[in-house]
């Protein structure tokens, strides 16, 4: 059973566009929602993360929008650049504020291509 | 800060052979994870360690996969015997604690079983 559903599977935008990637979850125990960026041959790298106590978080050109009632969250990439071309994964975890950390449930990934 | 180190980067073996992967986490990270990432999919947790104890191994195929983390630092993941469907990238990750835990992945080991 897929704990986190991600869409679209692939996305092509022009340079300067704003790609949006969406994720949905069912488990209300999830309280930590990171986004990861993965380049070919590399492990996923943390981009930005959010907790349910806020509806939006911005870091540079990356913004997470979070809708707790709809159990959905999305990644927006402002002024997208060809260097942003990568696979993006959303994830969810119920690690709370513990120091042990719980497993992350990953979405299936979105392959983003930014055309110069 | 040094990242999560994994070796080897690539491995090709025949089915029914055995293989082992090694991971050295970020210094001070008590939690270590092994994930399996099949091509075109998101990572799937195989096993999670807290120091040298197993926290979650519910998705580890224990008839063929084993993992250990001696002394709570380095970890090894072994597959014996390998099957064709084990072809994947095996990712190691380690985690800090806190409100926004830093969950860092290594570059992975790409396993091809032929």
CSV table of C-alpha atoms in Angstrom, one decimal:
chain,number,residue,atom,x,y,z
A,1,UNK,CA,0.0,0.0,0.0
A,2,UNK,CA,1.4,3.3,-1.0
A,3,UNK,CA,1.5,5.6,2.1
A,4,UNK,CA,2.3,8.7,0.1
A,5,UNK,CA,0.9,9.3,-3.4
A,6,UNK,CA,2.8,11.7,-5.6
A,7,UNK,CA,1.9,13.3,-8.9
A,8,UNK,CA,2.7,14.0,-11.7
A,9,UNK,CA,5.1,11.2,-12.7
A,10,UNK,CA,7.0,13.6,-15.0
A,11,UNK,CA,7.0,17.3,-15.7
A,12,UNK,CA,8.5,19.5,-18.3
A,13,UNK,CA,8.7,23.3,-18.0
A,14,UNK,CA,10.4,26.1,-19.6
A,15,UNK,CA,13.2,28.0,-17.8
A,16,UNK,CA,11.6,30.5,-15.4
A,17,UNK,CA,8.4,28.5,-15.0
A,18,UNK,CA,7.0,27.3,-11.7
A,19,UNK,CA,6.7,23.5,-11.6
A,20,UNK,CA,4.3,22.2,-8.9
A,21,UNK,CA,4.5,18.7,-7.6
A,22,UNK,CA,1.8,17.3,-5.4
A,23,UNK,CA,1.6,14.7,-2.7
A,24,UNK,CA,-1.2,13.2,-0.6
A,25,UNK,CA,-1.2,11.0,2.4
A,26,UNK,CA,-3.7,9.1,4.6
A,27,UNK,CA,-2.0,8.5,7.9
A,28,UNK,CA,-2.8,11.4,10.2
A,29,UNK,CA,0.0,10.3,12.5
A,30,UNK,CA,2.5,11.7,10.0
A,31,UNK,CA,4.0,15.0,11.3
A,32,UNK,CA,7.1,15.6,9.2
A,33,UNK,CA,7.0,16.1,5.4
A,34,UNK,CA,10.3,16.6,3.6
A,35,UNK,CA,11.1,16.9,-0.1
A,36,UNK,CA,14.2,15.3,-1.6
A,37,UNK,CA,16.0,16.0,-4.9
A,38,UNK,CA,17.9,13.2,-6.6
A,39,UNK,CA,20.3,13.5,-9.5
A,40,UNK,CA,21.3,10.5,-11.5
A,41,UNK,CA,23.8,8.3,-9.7
A,42,UNK,CA,23.4,10.2,-6.4
A,43,UNK,CA,21.4,9.6,-3.3
A,44,UNK,CA,18.4,11.8,-2.5
A,45,UNK,CA,19.3,15.1,-0.9
A,46,UNK,CA,17.0,17.1,1.5
A,47,UNK,CA,15.6,20.2,-0.1
A,48,UNK,CA,13.0,21.5,2.3
A,49,UNK,CA,10.7,20.1,5.0
A,50,UNK,CA,7.6,21.2,6.8
A,51,UNK,CA,5.7,20.2,9.9
A,52,UNK,CA,1.8,20.4,10.1
A,53,UNK,CA,1.8,23.5,12.4
A,54,UNK,CA,2.5,25.8,9.4
A,55,UNK,CA,0.8,26.0,6.1
A,56,UNK,CA,3.8,27.2,4.1
A,57,UNK,CA,7.5,27.3,4.2
A,58,UNK,CA,10.0,29.0,1.9
A,59,UNK,CA,13.7,28.3,1.4
A,60,UNK,CA,15.2,30.2,-1.5
A,61,UNK,CA,13.3,29.3,-4.7
A,62,UNK,CA,11.6,26.3,-3.1
A,63,UNK,CA,8.2,26.5,-1.3
A,64,UNK,CA,6.2,23.9,0.4
A,65,UNK,CA,2.4,24.4,0.7
A,66,UNK,CA,0.7,22.3,3.3
A,67,UNK,CA,-3.1,21.6,3.6
A,68,UNK,CA,-3.6,19.6,6.8
A,69,UNK,CA,-7.4,19.2,6.4
A,70,UNK,CA,-6.9,17.8,2.8
A,71,UNK,CA,-3.9,15.8,3.8
A,72,UNK,CA,-2.0,17.2,0.9
A,73,UNK,CA,1.3,19.1,0.4
A,74,UNK,CA,3.0,20.4,-2.6
A,75,UNK,CA,6.4,21.7,-3.8
A,76,UNK,CA,6.7,24.8,-5.9
A,77,UNK,CA,9.9,25.8,-7.6
A,78,UNK,CA,10.1,29.4,-8.4
A,79,UNK,CA,12.0,30.7,-11.4
A,80,UNK,CA,13.0,27.2,-12.4
A,81,UNK,CA,16.5,26.6,-13.9
A,82,UNK,CA,17.9,23.8,-16.1
A,83,UNK,CA,20.0,22.8,-13.1
A,84,UNK,CA,16.8,22.0,-11.3
A,85,UNK,CA,16.2,19.1,-13.7
A,86,UNK,CA,16.2,16.0,-11.4
A,87,UNK,CA,13.8,13.6,-9.7
A,88,UNK,CA,11.9,14.9,-6.7
A,89,UNK,CA,10.5,12.8,-4.0
A,90,UNK,CA,8.1,13.8,-1.3
A,91,UNK,CA,8.1,11.8,2.0
A,92,UNK,CA,6.3,11.6,5.2
A,93,UNK,CA,7.3,10.4,8.7
A,94,UNK,CA,5.7,10.2,12.1
A,95,UNK,CA,8.9,10.8,14.0
A,96,UNK,CA,7.5,13.6,16.2
A,97,UNK,CA,10.2,15.3,18.1
A,98,UNK,CA,12.0,12.1,19.1
A,99,UNK,CA,15.7,11.8,18.7
A,100,UNK,CA,15.5,8.4,17.3
A,101,UNK,CA,13.7,9.2,14.0
A,102,UNK,CA,11.2,6.9,12.3
A,103,UNK,CA,11.2,5.6,8.8
A,104,UNK,CA,10.3,7.8,5.9
A,105,UNK,CA,7.6,6.8,3.4
A,106,UNK,CA,8.5,8.1,0.0
A,107,UNK,CA,6.3,9.0,-3.0
A,108,UNK,CA,7.1,7.4,-6.3
A,109,UNK,CA,9.0,10.4,-7.6
A,110,UNK,CA,8.5,13.1,-10.2
A,111,UNK,CA,11.0,13.5,-13.0
A,112,UNK,CA,11.4,17.3,-13.7
A,113,UNK,CA,13.0,18.6,-16.9
A,114,UNK,CA,13.5,22.4,-17.2
A,115,UNK,CA,14.1,23.4,-20.8
A,116,UNK,CA,16.5,26.3,-21.3
B,1,UNK,CA,30.6,17.7,7.6
B,2,UNK,CA,31.5,14.5,5.9
B,3,UNK,CA,28.6,12.7,4.2
B,4,UNK,CA,27.4,9.1,4.4
B,5,UNK,CA,29.9,6.9,2.8
B,6,UNK,CA,28.9,3.7,1.0
B,7,UNK,CA,30.9,1.1,-0.9
B,8,UNK,CA,31.1,-0.3,-3.4
B,9,UNK,CA,29.4,2.1,-5.9
B,10,UNK,CA,28.6,-0.7,-8.3
B,11,UNK,CA,28.3,-4.5,-8.2
B,12,UNK,CA,27.3,-7.1,-10.7
B,13,UNK,CA,26.8,-10.6,-9.6
B,14,UNK,CA,25.1,-13.7,-10.8
B,15,UNK,CA,21.9,-14.9,-9.2
B,16,UNK,CA,22.4,-17.2,-6.2
B,17,UNK,CA,25.7,-15.5,-5.4
B,18,UNK,CA,26.2,-13.4,-2.2
B,19,UNK,CA,27.0,-9.8,-1.9
B,20,UNK,CA,27.7,-7.3,0.9
B,21,UNK,CA,27.4,-3.5,1.1
B,22,UNK,CA,29.1,-1.2,3.6
B,23,UNK,CA,28.0,2.1,5.1
B,24,UNK,CA,29.6,4.6,7.3
B,25,UNK,CA,27.1,7.2,8.6
B,26,UNK,CA,27.7,10.8,9.6
B,27,UNK,CA,29.5,11.0,12.8
B,28,UNK,CA,27.2,11.3,15.8
B,29,UNK,CA,24.1,10.2,13.9
B,30,UNK,CA,22.6,7.4,16.1
B,31,UNK,CA,20.0,6.3,13.6
B,32,UNK,CA,21.0,4.4,10.4
B,33,UNK,CA,18.7,3.1,7.7
B,34,UNK,CA,19.1,0.9,4.7
B,35,UNK,CA,16.7,1.6,1.8
B,36,UNK,CA,16.2,-0.3,-1.5
B,37,UNK,CA,15.4,1.9,-4.5
B,38,UNK,CA,14.2,0.0,-7.6
B,39,UNK,CA,14.6,2.0,-10.8
B,40,UNK,CA,11.7,4.5,-11.2
B,41,UNK,CA,10.5,4.1,-7.7
B,42,UNK,CA,11.0,5.9,-4.4
B,43,UNK,CA,13.2,4.4,-1.7
B,44,UNK,CA,11.7,1.6,0.4
B,45,UNK,CA,13.0,1.0,4.0
B,46,UNK,CA,14.7,-2.4,4.6
B,47,UNK,CA,16.0,-1.9,8.1
B,48,UNK,CA,16.5,0.8,10.7
B,49,UNK,CA,19.1,0.8,13.5
B,50,UNK,CA,19.2,2.9,16.6
B,51,UNK,CA,22.8,2.7,17.7
B,52,UNK,CA,23.5,-1.0,17.3
B,53,UNK,CA,20.0,-2.2,17.9
B,54,UNK,CA,17.3,-2.9,15.3
B,55,UNK,CA,14.3,-0.6,15.5
B,56,UNK,CA,12.4,-1.8,12.4
B,57,UNK,CA,13.2,-4.7,10.1
B,58,UNK,CA,9.6,-5.6,9.1
B,59,UNK,CA,10.3,-5.1,5.4
B,60,UNK,CA,13.6,-7.0,5.3
B,61,UNK,CA,13.4,-10.3,3.4
B,62,UNK,CA,15.0,-12.2,6.2
B,63,UNK,CA,15.4,-15.4,4.3
B,64,UNK,CA,18.0,-13.8,2.2
B,65,UNK,CA,18.9,-10.4,3.6
B,66,UNK,CA,20.8,-9.6,6.8
B,67,UNK,CA,22.2,-6.5,8.3
B,68,UNK,CA,24.3,-5.6,11.3
B,69,UNK,CA,25.7,-2.5,12.9
B,70,UNK,CA,28.5,-3.4,15.2
B,71,UNK,CA,29.6,-0.8,17.8
B,72,UNK,CA,26.7,1.5,16.6
B,73,UNK,CA,28.7,3.0,13.8
B,74,UNK,CA,29.4,1.3,10.5
B,75,UNK,CA,26.8,-1.1,9.0
B,76,UNK,CA,26.8,-3.9,6.5
B,77,UNK,CA,23.9,-5.3,4.5
B,78,UNK,CA,24.2,-8.7,3.0
B,79,UNK,CA,22.2,-10.6,0.4
B,80,UNK,CA,22.6,-14.4,0.2
B,81,UNK,CA,21.5,-15.8,-2.2
B,82,UNK,CA,20.7,-13.0,-4.6
B,83,UNK,CA,17.7,-13.0,-7.0
B,84,UNK,CA,17.2,-11.1,-10.2
B,85,UNK,CA,14.6,-8.9,-8.5
B,86,UNK,CA,17.2,-7.7,-6.0
B,87,UNK,CA,18.6,-5.5,-8.8
B,88,UNK,CA,18.3,-2.0,-7.3
B,89,UNK,CA,20.2,0.8,-5.7
B,90,UNK,CA,20.8,0.2,-2.0
B,91,UNK,CA,20.9,3.5,-0.1
B,92,UNK,CA,22.2,4.0,3.4
B,93,UNK,CA,21.0,7.0,5.3
B,94,UNK,CA,21.6,8.4,8.8
B,95,UNK,CA,19.6,10.8,10.9
B,96,UNK,CA,20.1,13.4,13.5
B,97,UNK,CA,17.3,14.2,16.0
B,98,UNK,CA,15.6,17.4,16.7
B,99,UNK,CA,12.5,19.2,15.3
B,100,UNK,CA,13.8,19.1,11.7
B,101,UNK,CA,15.9,16.0,11.6
B,102,UNK,CA,18.7,16.0,9.0
B,103,UNK,CA,18.2,12.8,7.1
B,104,UNK,CA,21.2,12.3,4.9
B,105,UNK,CA,21.6,9.7,2.2
B,106,UNK,CA,24.8,8.2,0.8
B,107,UNK,CA,25.2,7.9,-3.0
B,108,UNK,CA,24.2,4.2,-2.9
B,109,UNK,CA,25.4,0.9,-4.3
B,110,UNK,CA,23.9,-0.1,-7.6
B,111,UNK,CA,23.5,-3.8,-7.7
B,112,UNK,CA,22.8,-5.7,-10.9
B,113,UNK,CA,21.9,-9.4,-10.6
B,114,UNK,CA,22.3,-11.3,-13.9
